[in-house]
mmCIF file with all atom_site columns, C-alpha atoms in Angstrom:
data_model
loop_
_atom_site.group_PDB
_atom_site.id
_atom_site.type_symbol
_atom_site.label_atom_id
_atom_site.label_alt_id
_atom_site.label_comp_id
_atom_site.label_asym_id
_atom_site.label_entity_id
_atom_site.label_seq_id
_atom_site.pdbx_PDB_ins_code
_atom_site.Cartn_x
_atom_site.Cartn_y
_atom_site.Cartn_z
_atom_site.occupancy
_atom_site.B_iso_or_equiv
_atom_site.pdbx_formal_charge
_atom_site.auth_seq_id
_atom_site.auth_comp_id
_atom_site.auth_asym_id
_atom_site.auth_atom_id
_atom_site.pdbx_PDB_model_num
ATOM 1  C CA . MET K 1 1  ? 0.128   13.163  7.626  1.00 74.00 ? 441 MET K CA 1
ATOM 2  C CA . PHE K 1 2  ? -0.107  14.451  11.153 1.00 85.00 ? 442 PHE K CA 1
ATOM 3  C CA . ALA K 1 3  ? 1.210   12.496  14.124 1.00 86.00 ? 443 ALA K CA 1
ATOM 4  C CA . SER K 1 4  ? 0.644   13.399  17.755 1.00 88.00 ? 444 SER K CA 1
ATOM 5  C CA . LEU K 1 5  ? 3.467   13.775  20.201 1.00 90.00 ? 445 LEU K CA 1
ATOM 6  C CA . GLU K 1 6  ? 3.511   11.608  23.281 1.00 88.00 ? 446 GLU K CA 1
ATOM 7  C CA . ASP K 1 7  ? 3.506   13.046  26.818 1.00 89.00 ? 447 ASP K CA 1
ATOM 8  C CA . ASP K 1 8  ? 7.276   12.914  27.310 1.00 89.00 ? 448 ASP K CA 1
ATOM 9  C CA . ASP K 1 9  ? 8.103   14.515  23.914 1.00 89.00 ? 449 ASP K CA 1
ATOM 10 C CA . ASP K 1 10 ? 9.191   18.148  23.837 1.00 91.00 ? 450 ASP K CA 1
ATOM 11 C CA . PRO K 1 11 ? 8.672   19.622  20.349 1.00 89.00 ? 451 PRO K CA 1
ATOM 12 C CA . TYR K 1 12 ? 11.568  22.060  20.799 1.00 93.00 ? 452 TYR K CA 1
ATOM 13 C CA . GLU K 1 13 ? 14.102  19.383  21.727 1.00 92.00 ? 453 GLU K CA 1
ATOM 14 C CA . MET K 1 14 ? 12.902  16.443  19.591 1.00 91.00 ? 454 MET K CA 1
ATOM 15 C CA . GLU K 1 15 ? 15.463  14.592  17.507 1.00 93.00 ? 455 GLU K CA 1
ATOM 16 C CA . TYR K 1 16 ? 14.845  13.791  13.836 1.00 94.00 ? 456 TYR K CA 1
ATOM 17 C CA . GLU K 1 17 ? 14.888  10.018  14.474 1.00 95.00 ? 457 GLU K CA 1
ATOM 18 C CA . ARG K 1 18 ? 12.162  10.347  17.119 1.00 93.00 ? 458 ARG K CA 1
ATOM 19 C CA . ALA K 1 19 ? 9.957   12.336  14.730 1.00 92.00 ? 459 ALA K CA 1
ATOM 20 C CA . VAL K 1 20 ? 10.393  9.697   12.023 1.00 93.00 ? 460 VAL K CA 1
ATOM 21 C CA . GLU K 1 21 ? 9.525   6.969   14.550 1.00 93.00 ? 461 GLU K CA 1
ATOM 22 C CA . LEU K 1 22 ? 6.265   8.730   15.518 1.00 93.00 ? 462 LEU K CA 1
ATOM 23 C CA . ILE K 1 23 ? 5.265   9.111   11.860 1.00 93.00 ? 463 ILE K CA 1
ATOM 24 C CA . ARG K 1 24 ? 6.080   5.436   11.201 1.00 94.00 ? 464 ARG K CA 1
ATOM 25 C CA . LYS K 1 25 ? 3.858   4.382   14.137 1.00 92.00 ? 465 LYS K CA 1
ATOM 26 C CA . LYS K 1 26 ? 1.015   6.517   12.773 1.00 91.00 ? 466 LYS K CA 1
ATOM 27 C CA . ARG K 1 27 ? 1.312   4.934   9.307  1.00 91.00 ? 467 ARG K CA 1
ATOM 28 C CA . GLU K 1 28 ? 1.332   1.422   10.773 1.00 90.00 ? 468 GLU K CA 1
ATOM 29 C CA . ALA K 1 29 ? -1.804  2.184   12.792 1.00 86.00 ? 469 ALA K CA 1
ATOM 30 C CA . ALA K 1 30 ? -3.542  3.500   9.652  1.00 82.00 ? 470 ALA K CA 1
ATOM 31 C CA . ALA K 1 31 ? -2.520  0.394   7.690  1.00 81.00 ? 471 ALA K CA 1
ATOM 32 C CA . ASN K 1 32 ? -3.888  -1.909  10.422 1.00 85.00 ? 472 ASN K CA 1
ATOM 33 C CA . ASN K 1 33 ? -7.188  -0.019  10.372 1.00 87.00 ? 473 ASN K CA 1
ATOM 34 C CA . VAL K 1 34 ? -8.489  -1.955  7.340  1.00 87.00 ? 474 VAL K CA 1
ATOM 35 C CA . ILE K 1 35 ? -10.167 -5.299  8.107  1.00 89.00 ? 475 ILE K CA 1
ATOM 36 C CA . LYS K 1 36 ? -11.326 -6.061  4.572  1.00 89.00 ? 476 LYS K CA 1
ATOM 37 C CA . ASP K 1 37 ? -10.946 -4.106  1.322  1.00 88.00 ? 477 ASP K CA 1
ATOM 38 C CA . PHE K 1 38 ? -13.293 -4.526  -1.637 1.00 88.00 ? 478 PHE K CA 1
ATOM 39 C CA . GLY K 1 39 ? -11.541 -1.922  -3.790 1.00 84.00 ? 479 GLY K CA 1
ATOM 40 C CA . GLU K 1 40 ? -13.003 1.531   -4.306 1.00 78.00 ? 480 GLU K CA 1
ATOM 41 C CA . ASP K 1 41 ? -16.553 0.338   -3.608 1.00 82.00 ? 481 ASP K CA 1
ATOM 42 C CA . ALA K 1 42 ? -16.379 -0.664  0.039  1.00 89.00 ? 482 ALA K CA 1
ATOM 43 C CA . LYS K 1 43 ? -14.064 -1.233  2.980  1.00 91.00 ? 483 LYS K CA 1
ATOM 44 C CA . VAL K 1 44 ? -14.591 -2.799  6.386  1.00 92.00 ? 484 VAL K CA 1
ATOM 45 C CA . LEU K 1 45 ? -12.647 -0.735  8.902  1.00 92.00 ? 485 LEU K CA 1
ATOM 46 C CA . LYS K 1 46 ? -11.798 -0.694  12.601 1.00 90.00 ? 486 LYS K CA 1
ATOM 47 C CA . GLY K 1 47 ? -13.199 2.427   14.169 1.00 88.00 ? 487 GLY K CA 1
ATOM 48 C CA . ARG K 1 48 ? -13.147 4.168   17.480 1.00 85.00 ? 488 ARG K CA 1
ATOM 49 C CA . TYR K 1 49 ? -16.517 2.637   18.440 1.00 90.00 ? 489 TYR K CA 1
ATOM 50 C CA . GLY K 1 50 ? -16.019 -0.733  16.745 1.00 90.00 ? 490 GLY K CA 1
ATOM 51 C CA . PRO K 1 51 ? -15.913 -2.035  13.186 1.00 93.00 ? 491 PRO K CA 1
ATOM 52 C CA . TYR K 1 52 ? -17.948 -0.330  10.450 1.00 93.00 ? 492 TYR K CA 1
ATOM 53 C CA . ILE K 1 53 ? -18.373 -0.303  6.674  1.00 93.00 ? 493 ILE K CA 1
ATOM 54 C CA . LYS K 1 54 ? -17.358 2.652   4.510  1.00 93.00 ? 494 LYS K CA 1
ATOM 55 C CA . ILE K 1 55 ? -19.344 2.331   1.289  1.00 91.00 ? 495 ILE K CA 1
ATOM 56 C CA . HIS K 1 56 ? -20.278 4.903   -1.382 1.00 87.00 ? 496 HIS K CA 1
ATOM 57 C CA . GLY K 1 57 ? -19.009 7.688   0.872  1.00 87.00 ? 497 GLY K CA 1
ATOM 58 C CA . ALA K 1 58 ? -21.239 6.655   3.778  1.00 89.00 ? 498 ALA K CA 1
ATOM 59 C CA . ASN K 1 59 ? -20.432 4.934   7.058  1.00 91.00 ? 499 ASN K CA 1
ATOM 60 C CA . VAL K 1 60 ? -22.647 1.950   7.894  1.00 91.00 ? 500 VAL K CA 1
ATOM 61 C CA . LYS K 1 61 ? -22.840 0.324   11.313 1.00 91.00 ? 501 LYS K CA 1
ATOM 62 C CA . ILE K 1 62 ? -22.302 -3.439  11.432 1.00 91.00 ? 502 ILE K CA 1
ATOM 63 C CA . PRO K 1 63 ? -25.095 -5.176  13.368 1.00 89.00 ? 503 PRO K CA 1
ATOM 64 C CA . LYS K 1 64 ? -24.275 -7.138  16.513 1.00 89.00 ? 504 LYS K CA 1
ATOM 65 C CA . GLY K 1 65 ? -23.663 -10.810 15.890 1.00 90.00 ? 505 GLY K CA 1
ATOM 66 C CA . VAL K 1 66 ? -22.091 -10.238 12.460 1.00 89.00 ? 506 VAL K CA 1
ATOM 67 C CA . GLU K 1 67 ? -18.374 -10.914 12.176 1.00 91.00 ? 507 GLU K CA 1
ATOM 68 C CA . PRO K 1 68 ? -16.679 -8.116  10.192 1.00 90.00 ? 508 PRO K CA 1
ATOM 69 C CA . GLU K 1 69 ? -14.086 -10.519 8.759  1.00 90.00 ? 509 GLU K CA 1
ATOM 70 C CA . ASP K 1 70 ? -16.823 -12.687 7.222  1.00 90.00 ? 510 ASP K CA 1
ATOM 71 C CA . LEU K 1 71 ? -18.675 -9.898  5.367  1.00 90.00 ? 511 LEU K CA 1
ATOM 72 C CA . THR K 1 72 ? -18.927 -10.070 1.580  1.00 91.00 ? 512 THR K CA 1
ATOM 73 C CA . LEU K 1 73 ? -19.426 -7.189  -0.840 1.00 91.00 ? 513 LEU K CA 1
ATOM 74 C CA . GLU K 1 74 ? -23.041 -8.247  -1.368 1.00 92.00 ? 514 GLU K CA 1
ATOM 75 C CA . GLU K 1 75 ? -23.742 -8.171  2.379  1.00 92.00 ? 515 GLU K CA 1
ATOM 76 C CA . CYS K 1 76 ? -22.131 -4.724  2.627  1.00 91.00 ? 516 CYS K CA 1
ATOM 77 C CA . GLU K 1 77 ? -24.348 -3.473  -0.216 1.00 91.00 ? 517 GLU K CA 1
ATOM 78 C CA . ARG K 1 78 ? -27.436 -4.922  1.521  1.00 91.00 ? 518 ARG K CA 1
ATOM 79 C CA . LEU K 1 79 ? -26.538 -3.238  4.831  1.00 91.00 ? 519 LEU K CA 1
ATOM 80 C CA . TYR K 1 80 ? -25.976 0.032   2.963  1.00 92.00 ? 520 TYR K CA 1
ATOM 81 C CA . GLU K 1 81 ? -29.397 -0.167  1.299  1.00 91.00 ? 521 GLU K CA 1
ATOM 82 C CA . GLU K 1 82 ? -31.077 -0.901  4.644  1.00 88.00 ? 522 GLU K CA 1
ATOM 83 C CA . ASN K 1 83 ? -29.253 1.991   6.301  1.00 86.00 ? 523 ASN K CA 1
ATOM 84 C CA . LYS K 1 84 ? -29.901 4.430   3.452  1.00 81.00 ? 524 LYS K CA 1
ATOM 85 C CA . ASN K 1 85 ? -33.638 4.473   4.123  1.00 78.00 ? 525 ASN K CA 1
ATOM 86 C CA . LYS K 1 86 ? -33.327 5.124   7.879  1.00 78.00 ? 526 LYS K CA 1
ATOM 87 C CA . PRO K 1 87 ? -33.970 8.681   9.055  1.00 75.00 ? 527 PRO K CA 1
ATOM 88 C CA . LYS K 1 88 ? -30.905 10.618  10.141 1.00 73.00 ? 528 LYS K CA 1
ATOM 89 C CA . ARG K 1 89 ? -30.328 11.075  13.877 1.00 73.00 ? 529 ARG K CA 1
ATOM 90 C CA . ARG K 1 90 ? -30.750 14.616  14.971 1.00 74.00 ? 530 ARG K CA 1
ATOM 91 C CA . GLY K 1 91 ? -28.819 15.907  17.926 1.00 71.00 ? 531 GLY K CA 1
ATOM 92 C CA . LYS K 1 92 ? -30.130 18.203  20.583 1.00 73.00 ? 532 LYS K CA 1
ATOM 93 C CA . GLY K 1 93 ? -29.727 21.664  19.140 1.00 66.00 ? 533 GLY K CA 1
ATOM 94 C CA . LYS K 1 94 ? -30.296 25.069  20.590 1.00 70.00 ? 534 LYS K CA 1
ATOM 95 C CA . LYS K 1 95 ? -33.762 25.590  21.896 1.00 64.00 ? 535 LYS K CA 1
#
């Protein structure tokens, strides 16, 4: 696991206890990332741009108006099936 140093931390003068504290904070943040866990099949997670579903190796956006805490496995599967058929977004490449 990698943990970032904060602005006032000097890597050459850091104490062992401070390093352990930073790693502990990182692990707590990762543990609080999960909203709902359906086992290996699907998870509802907090992301940088809002909650999303990680299902079958794919990330699925949760529609507006849907509460992530209230999602069931069946609803996650339905959203995955709807999203699977959408065309992929293509970025602006070199012209």
